Amino acid sequence: MLKPDARERAALLVRAACLPDMPRARTLLAEEPELARFDFYTACVTGEADAVAAFLATDSTLATRKGGPDDREPILYACFSRFLRTDARRAAGSERIARMLLKHGADANSHYVVEADGCSFIQTPLFGAAGIANNAALTRM
């Protein structure tokens, strides 16, 4: 069986961290720590604030540009990352990232829709910060 390429592994990491699959996300990072900084969206999910700052210094429009494996705004990746609940260092980085993104024009009201059981559920950064991450600092922000 062929190993997925780096872009596919980074996408697996993002999806695992934004869904309740933290064992997989932790395994991917343990096997390949550099995935945390693979690209802007992966850095947003993994709380790599220095990497996000470097990306934004090169192109500040990234703060508002949809992308990553699910074509979402970066603030959604930062706020829905399960690292916020499971890793204090990464949670602190995610809080810094959210501040940077907002400073660069990210929309705190951005959202995506999940369809389940015939219902539509709107997912916002606030829901990610409060309902998923249970992170008081990020929720206040």
Short mmCIF file of N, CA and C in Angstrom, two decimals, residues 1 7-8 18 27-29 34 42 45 47 59 65 76 84 93 108 118 120 133 136 140-141:
data_model
loop_
_atom_site.label_atom_id
_atom_site.label_comp_id
_atom_site.label_asym_id
_atom_site.label_seq_id
_atom_site.Cartn_x
_atom_site.Cartn_y
_atom_site.Cartn_z
N MET A 1 0.84 -1.18 0.00
CA MET A 1 0.00 0.00 0.00
C MET A 1 0.89 1.25 0.00
N ARG A 7 0.93 16.32 1.18
CA ARG A 7 -0.30 17.12 1.14
C ARG A 7 -1.48 16.30 1.66
N GLU A 8 -1.55 15.05 1.28
CA GLU A 8 -2.63 14.17 1.75
C GLU A 8 -2.50 13.90 3.25
N CYS A 18 -9.99 18.32 13.46
CA CYS A 18 -11.26 19.05 13.46
C CYS A 18 -12.47 18.14 13.65
N THR A 27 -1.07 10.75 16.34
CA THR A 27 -0.19 9.78 15.68
C THR A 27 0.48 10.40 14.46
N LEU A 28 -0.29 11.10 13.65
CA LEU A 28 0.29 11.75 12.47
C LEU A 28 1.38 12.74 12.86
N LEU A 29 1.15 13.52 13.92
CA LEU A 29 2.17 14.48 14.36
C LEU A 29 3.37 13.79 14.99
N GLU A 34 6.82 17.75 11.39
CA GLU A 34 6.83 18.88 10.45
C GLU A 34 5.48 19.10 9.77
N THR A 42 -2.86 24.04 8.01
CA THR A 42 -2.40 23.03 8.97
C THR A 42 -1.83 23.73 10.21
N VAL A 45 -4.63 24.81 12.48
CA VAL A 45 -5.23 23.69 13.23
C VAL A 45 -4.34 23.24 14.37
N GLY A 47 -2.07 24.98 16.04
CA GLY A 47 -1.68 26.01 17.01
C GLY A 47 -0.26 26.51 16.82
N ASP A 59 1.78 37.06 3.21
CA ASP A 59 0.52 37.30 2.50
C ASP A 59 -0.62 37.45 3.52
N ARG A 65 -8.87 34.04 3.47
CA ARG A 65 -9.00 33.20 2.29
C ARG A 65 -9.38 31.76 2.67
N LEU A 76 -12.02 29.14 11.22
CA LEU A 76 -12.80 27.93 11.53
C LEU A 76 -11.88 26.76 11.87
N LEU A 84 -7.26 22.28 20.98
CA LEU A 84 -7.63 23.26 22.00
C LEU A 84 -8.02 22.60 23.31
N GLY A 93 -1.25 28.56 21.43
CA GLY A 93 -0.94 28.98 20.06
C GLY A 93 -2.18 29.28 19.26
N ALA A 108 -15.45 36.79 12.26
CA ALA A 108 -15.86 35.99 13.42
C ALA A 108 -17.21 35.33 13.20
N GLY A 118 -31.23 14.85 8.20
CA GLY A 118 -32.22 15.72 7.58
C GLY A 118 -32.24 17.14 8.11
N SER A 120 -29.94 20.84 9.05
CA SER A 120 -28.75 21.63 8.74
C SER A 120 -28.27 22.30 10.03
N ALA A 133 -14.35 23.21 21.77
CA ALA A 133 -13.10 23.31 22.50
C ALA A 133 -13.29 23.60 23.99
N ALA A 136 -12.43 29.02 27.26
CA ALA A 136 -13.00 30.29 27.72
C ALA A 136 -12.32 31.50 27.07
N ARG A 140 -14.28 34.17 24.71
CA ARG A 140 -14.39 35.61 25.00
C ARG A 140 -13.89 36.46 23.83
N MET A 141 -12.84 35.99 23.19
CA MET A 141 -12.26 36.73 22.08
C MET A 141 -13.27 36.88 20.97
#
